[in-house]
Amino acid sequence: MCWKWLLVAGGLLAAFSSVAAEKVEFKPGEVWKDTDGEVINAHGGGVLFHDGRYYWFGEVKDRGATSRSGISCYSSANLSDWKNEGIALSVVLADSESEIQPGCIMERPKVIYNRRTGKFVMWFHLELKDRGYEAARTGVAVSDSVTGPFKYLRSYRPNAGVWPMNVAEKYKESGGDEYMKFLRRDLEGGQMSRDMTLFVDDDGTAYHIHAAEENYTLNISELSDDYTSFTDRWVRILPGGHNEAPAILKQNGKYFMITSGCTGWAPNEARLHVTGSLFGKWKYRGNPCIGKDAELTFHSQSTYILPVEGKRDTFIFMADRWKPHNLSDSRYIWLPVTFRSGAPSLRWEDAWSL
Ligand code: DGJ
């Protein structure tokens, strides 16, 4: 063989091995370690893509539900190898008045980037120390740098004193669906906010989606221009649906939301909902999971749907397989979203690649 052919063959080999090296493999449910060899501790999390890197924020779990350290951040270029960036939002150790002191509960953190202010904004579900899940608040924190440290601003019961845009005048006093009794009860002090996610639409408007009305109803609340407060524009959706763990994706102008039912840490059947407008009517479209254990979301609960950068219509469904007796051992279930008849669906894979 002449030397030119040898060079070509060598080049091809190098190209193949670099493609092979870049192939990203996911093994849902297996122990997932960071680049230091430590188990990743980022539960109920979400992922932000910024300046060429992915940032995964999640709950640092010990054995129980309460927070002793705060919200973690990991970063990755390929979604598989995650570098521990430390605690992005820390509990406050030296202040027994702090809402985020050790012993509080911080769940389901999500971080978005605000182009106008250049700040990263984190929202999360906050429960106050020694009060179980009764406070039902949402906390907000900001940072100039994506990995933090985030500065805690405050917590809310959202939309105090403000009626939702989709409740008719005639139902403000009485009547309507039976869950409106909770809406009226909480009108003055603000609506409950437990499981939550954030969604930034194509025009940059951000929305906070949270379980309210004793978890019977989901509320979608628009965030202010700087993403740190609410605008008073909000709707209640799927009243009586008893949904938790909302996760949203947008495709072809439609918004799809996957939620779970409400069975504590135990898995249940996922639900898919669709709408053409976030403040419009949402329709239930059944269980998006297919195959064995589809009725239990493959023993997991949704937390986020991650759009893969630079790959059109490519999304990863992120979920938690909770281990209630030792929550730190809870596993991550990441599965590819496939579209069947124009709607997202999820199929179990022991291992899969992007
Ligand atoms: C289900 C929620 O989705 C979790 O985030 C957590 O709040 C548990 N309930 C607590 O039981």
CSV table of C-alpha atoms in Angstrom, one decimal, residues 75-287:
chain,number,residue,atom,x,y,z
A,75,SER,CA,-21.4,20.8,35.0
A,76,SER,CA,-20.8,18.8,31.9
A,77,ALA,CA,-19.9,19.3,28.2
A,78,ASN,CA,-21.4,16.0,27.1
A,79,LEU,CA,-24.3,15.3,29.6
A,80,SER,CA,-22.5,12.2,30.8
A,81,ASP,CA,-19.3,13.3,32.6
A,82,TRP,CA,-20.4,15.6,35.4
A,83,LYS,CA,-17.9,17.8,37.4
A,84,ASN,CA,-19.0,18.7,40.9
A,85,GLU,CA,-19.2,22.5,41.1
A,86,GLY,CA,-20.1,22.5,44.8
A,87,ILE,CA,-23.1,23.9,46.6
A,88,ALA,CA,-24.8,26.5,44.4
A,89,LEU,CA,-27.2,27.7,47.2
A,90,SER,CA,-26.2,26.9,50.7
A,91,VAL,CA,-28.4,26.6,53.8
A,92,VAL,CA,-27.7,29.4,56.2
A,93,LEU,CA,-25.9,27.9,59.2
A,94,ALA,CA,-25.6,30.8,61.7
A,95,ASP,CA,-29.1,32.3,61.6
A,96,SER,CA,-31.9,30.4,63.4
A,97,GLU,CA,-34.3,32.9,61.9
A,98,SER,CA,-33.4,32.1,58.3
A,99,GLU,CA,-36.0,30.4,56.1
A,100,ILE,CA,-33.3,28.2,54.6
A,101,GLN,CA,-31.6,27.1,57.8
A,102,PRO,CA,-30.6,23.4,58.1
A,103,GLY,CA,-33.7,21.3,58.7
A,104,CYS,CA,-35.8,23.2,56.2
A,105,ILE,CA,-36.8,21.3,53.0
A,106,MET,CA,-35.5,22.5,49.6
A,107,GLU,CA,-36.9,20.6,46.7
A,108,ARG,CA,-37.0,20.6,42.9
A,109,PRO,CA,-34.6,23.5,42.2
A,110,LYS,CA,-34.6,25.0,38.7
A,111,VAL,CA,-32.3,27.7,37.3
A,112,ILE,CA,-32.9,30.0,34.4
A,113,TYR,CA,-30.8,32.7,32.9
A,114,ASN,CA,-32.1,36.2,32.5
A,115,ARG,CA,-30.6,38.0,29.4
A,116,ARG,CA,-31.7,41.4,30.5
A,117,THR,CA,-30.1,41.4,33.9
A,118,GLY,CA,-27.3,38.9,33.1
A,119,LYS,CA,-28.2,37.0,36.3
A,120,PHE,CA,-29.0,33.4,37.0
A,121,VAL,CA,-32.2,32.9,38.9
A,122,MET,CA,-33.0,29.8,40.9
A,123,TRP,CA,-36.5,28.9,42.2
A,124,PHE,CA,-37.3,25.9,44.4
A,125,HIS,CA,-39.9,24.4,46.7
A,126,LEU,CA,-39.3,25.5,50.2
A,127,GLU,CA,-40.7,24.1,53.4
A,128,LEU,CA,-39.8,25.7,56.8
A,129,LYS,CA,-38.0,23.9,59.5
A,130,ASP,CA,-40.1,21.6,61.7
A,131,ARG,CA,-43.3,22.3,59.8
A,132,GLY,CA,-43.4,19.3,57.5
A,133,TYR,CA,-44.9,20.2,54.1
A,134,GLU,CA,-47.5,22.7,55.5
A,135,ALA,CA,-45.7,26.0,54.5
A,136,ALA,CA,-45.9,25.2,50.8
A,137,ARG,CA,-43.7,28.1,49.7
A,138,THR,CA,-41.4,28.8,46.8
A,139,GLY,CA,-38.0,30.4,47.3
A,140,VAL,CA,-35.9,32.5,44.9
A,141,ALA,CA,-32.2,33.1,44.8
A,142,VAL,CA,-29.9,34.9,42.3
A,143,SER,CA,-26.3,34.7,41.2
A,144,ASP,CA,-24.0,36.5,38.8
A,145,SER,CA,-22.2,33.3,38.0
A,146,VAL,CA,-23.9,30.1,36.8
A,147,THR,CA,-22.4,27.9,39.4
A,148,GLY,CA,-23.2,30.3,42.2
A,149,PRO,CA,-22.9,31.1,45.0
A,150,PHE,CA,-26.6,32.0,44.8
A,151,LYS,CA,-27.9,34.7,47.1
A,152,TYR,CA,-31.3,33.8,48.7
A,153,LEU,CA,-33.8,36.6,48.2
A,154,ARG,CA,-37.1,35.6,49.7
A,155,SER,CA,-39.9,33.1,49.6
A,156,TYR,CA,-43.5,33.4,48.4
A,157,ARG,CA,-46.9,32.1,48.6
A,158,PRO,CA,-47.6,33.2,45.0
A,159,ASN,CA,-50.3,35.6,43.8
A,160,ALA,CA,-51.5,36.9,47.1
A,161,GLY,CA,-54.7,38.9,46.6
A,162,VAL,CA,-54.8,38.2,42.9
A,163,TRP,CA,-57.5,36.2,41.1
A,164,PRO,CA,-56.4,33.9,38.3
A,165,MET,CA,-57.2,35.0,34.8
A,166,ASN,CA,-59.3,32.0,34.1
A,167,VAL,CA,-61.8,32.2,37.0
A,168,ALA,CA,-65.1,33.8,36.0
A,169,GLU,CA,-66.4,36.8,38.0
A,170,LYS,CA,-69.5,34.8,39.0
A,171,TYR,CA,-67.3,32.2,40.8
A,172,LYS,CA,-65.4,34.6,43.0
A,173,GLU,CA,-67.9,34.4,45.8
A,174,SER,CA,-69.0,30.8,45.6
A,175,GLY,CA,-69.6,27.9,43.2
A,176,GLY,CA,-67.3,26.6,40.4
A,177,ASP,CA,-65.3,23.4,40.9
A,178,GLU,CA,-64.9,22.0,44.4
A,179,TYR,CA,-61.2,22.9,44.6
A,180,MET,CA,-62.0,26.6,44.4
A,181,LYS,CA,-62.6,26.4,48.1
A,182,PHE,CA,-58.8,26.2,48.5
A,183,LEU,CA,-58.3,29.0,46.0
A,184,ARG,CA,-60.6,31.3,48.0
A,185,ARG,CA,-59.1,30.2,51.3
A,186,ASP,CA,-55.5,31.1,50.1
A,187,LEU,CA,-56.5,34.2,48.1
A,188,GLU,CA,-55.3,36.7,50.7
A,189,GLY,CA,-52.1,35.0,51.9
A,190,GLY,CA,-51.1,33.6,48.5
A,191,GLN,CA,-51.5,30.3,46.8
A,192,MET,CA,-49.7,27.1,47.9
A,193,SER,CA,-46.6,26.2,45.9
A,194,ARG,CA,-45.2,22.7,46.3
A,195,ASP,CA,-43.7,20.6,43.4
A,196,MET,CA,-42.6,23.1,40.8
A,197,THR,CA,-40.8,23.7,37.6
A,198,LEU,CA,-39.8,26.7,35.5
A,199,PHE,CA,-40.3,27.2,31.8
A,200,VAL,CA,-38.9,30.0,29.6
A,201,ASP,CA,-40.8,30.5,26.4
A,202,ASP,CA,-39.3,31.5,23.0
A,203,ASP,CA,-40.1,35.2,23.7
A,204,GLY,CA,-38.1,35.1,27.0
A,205,THR,CA,-41.1,35.2,29.2
A,206,ALA,CA,-40.7,32.8,32.1
A,207,TYR,CA,-43.3,30.8,34.0
A,208,HIS,CA,-43.4,29.2,37.4
A,209,ILE,CA,-45.6,26.0,37.4
A,210,HIS,CA,-46.5,24.8,40.8
A,211,ALA,CA,-48.8,22.4,42.7
A,212,ALA,CA,-51.4,24.4,44.6
A,213,GLU,CA,-54.8,23.9,46.3
A,214,GLU,CA,-53.5,21.0,48.5
A,215,ASN,CA,-51.9,19.5,45.4
A,216,TYR,CA,-55.3,19.2,43.6
A,217,THR,CA,-54.6,22.0,41.1
A,218,LEU,CA,-51.5,23.2,39.1
A,219,ASN,CA,-51.0,27.0,38.8
A,220,ILE,CA,-49.0,28.6,36.0
A,221,SER,CA,-47.7,32.0,37.1
A,222,GLU,CA,-45.8,34.4,34.9
A,223,LEU,CA,-42.6,35.7,36.3
A,224,SER,CA,-41.5,39.4,36.2
A,225,ASP,CA,-39.0,40.7,33.6
A,226,ASP,CA,-36.1,40.0,36.0
A,227,TYR,CA,-37.6,36.5,36.8
A,228,THR,CA,-37.5,37.1,40.6
A,229,SER,CA,-41.1,37.9,41.3
A,230,PHE,CA,-44.6,37.3,39.9
A,231,THR,CA,-46.5,39.6,37.5
A,232,ASP,CA,-50.1,38.8,38.7
A,233,ARG,CA,-50.8,37.1,35.4
A,234,TRP,CA,-51.7,33.5,36.3
A,235,VAL,CA,-54.1,30.6,35.7
A,236,ARG,CA,-55.1,27.5,37.5
A,237,ILE,CA,-55.1,24.4,35.4
A,238,LEU,CA,-56.3,20.8,35.7
A,239,PRO,CA,-58.3,21.4,38.9
A,240,GLY,CA,-58.8,18.2,40.8
A,241,GLY,CA,-56.1,16.5,38.7
A,242,HIS,CA,-53.9,15.9,41.7
A,243,ASN,CA,-50.7,16.4,39.8
A,244,GLU,CA,-47.1,16.7,41.1
A,245,ALA,CA,-43.7,16.8,39.5
A,246,PRO,CA,-44.5,19.0,36.5
A,247,ALA,CA,-42.0,18.9,33.6
A,248,ILE,CA,-42.5,20.8,30.3
A,249,LEU,CA,-41.3,20.7,26.7
A,250,LYS,CA,-42.3,22.7,23.7
A,251,GLN,CA,-42.3,21.2,20.2
A,252,ASN,CA,-43.9,22.5,17.0
A,253,GLY,CA,-45.8,25.2,18.8
A,254,LYS,CA,-47.3,22.8,21.3
A,255,TYR,CA,-46.6,22.6,25.0
A,256,PHE,CA,-46.5,19.2,26.5
A,257,MET,CA,-46.4,18.6,30.3
A,258,ILE,CA,-45.6,15.4,32.0
A,259,THR,CA,-46.7,15.1,35.7
A,260,SER,CA,-47.1,12.4,38.3
A,261,GLY,CA,-49.9,11.6,40.6
A,262,CYS,CA,-49.6,12.2,44.3
A,263,THR,CA,-48.4,9.2,46.2
A,264,GLY,CA,-45.5,10.6,48.3
A,265,TRP,CA,-42.2,9.0,47.4
A,266,ALA,CA,-43.9,6.0,45.8
A,267,PRO,CA,-44.0,5.9,42.0
A,268,ASN,CA,-47.3,6.1,40.1
A,269,GLU,CA,-48.4,6.4,36.5
A,270,ALA,CA,-47.2,9.5,34.6
A,271,ARG,CA,-49.7,11.8,32.9
A,272,LEU,CA,-49.2,13.7,29.6
A,273,HIS,CA,-51.1,16.9,29.0
A,274,VAL,CA,-51.0,19.2,26.0
A,275,THR,CA,-52.0,22.8,25.1
A,276,GLY,CA,-51.5,25.3,22.3
A,277,SER,CA,-51.1,28.1,24.8
A,278,LEU,CA,-49.7,28.0,28.4
A,279,PHE,CA,-52.6,30.1,29.7
A,280,GLY,CA,-55.1,28.1,27.6
A,281,LYS,CA,-57.0,24.9,28.2
A,282,TRP,CA,-54.8,21.8,28.9
A,283,LYS,CA,-55.9,18.4,27.7
A,284,TYR,CA,-55.0,15.0,29.2
A,285,ARG,CA,-53.3,12.7,26.7
A,286,GLY,CA,-52.8,9.5,28.7
A,287,ASN,CA,-49.7,7.8,30.0
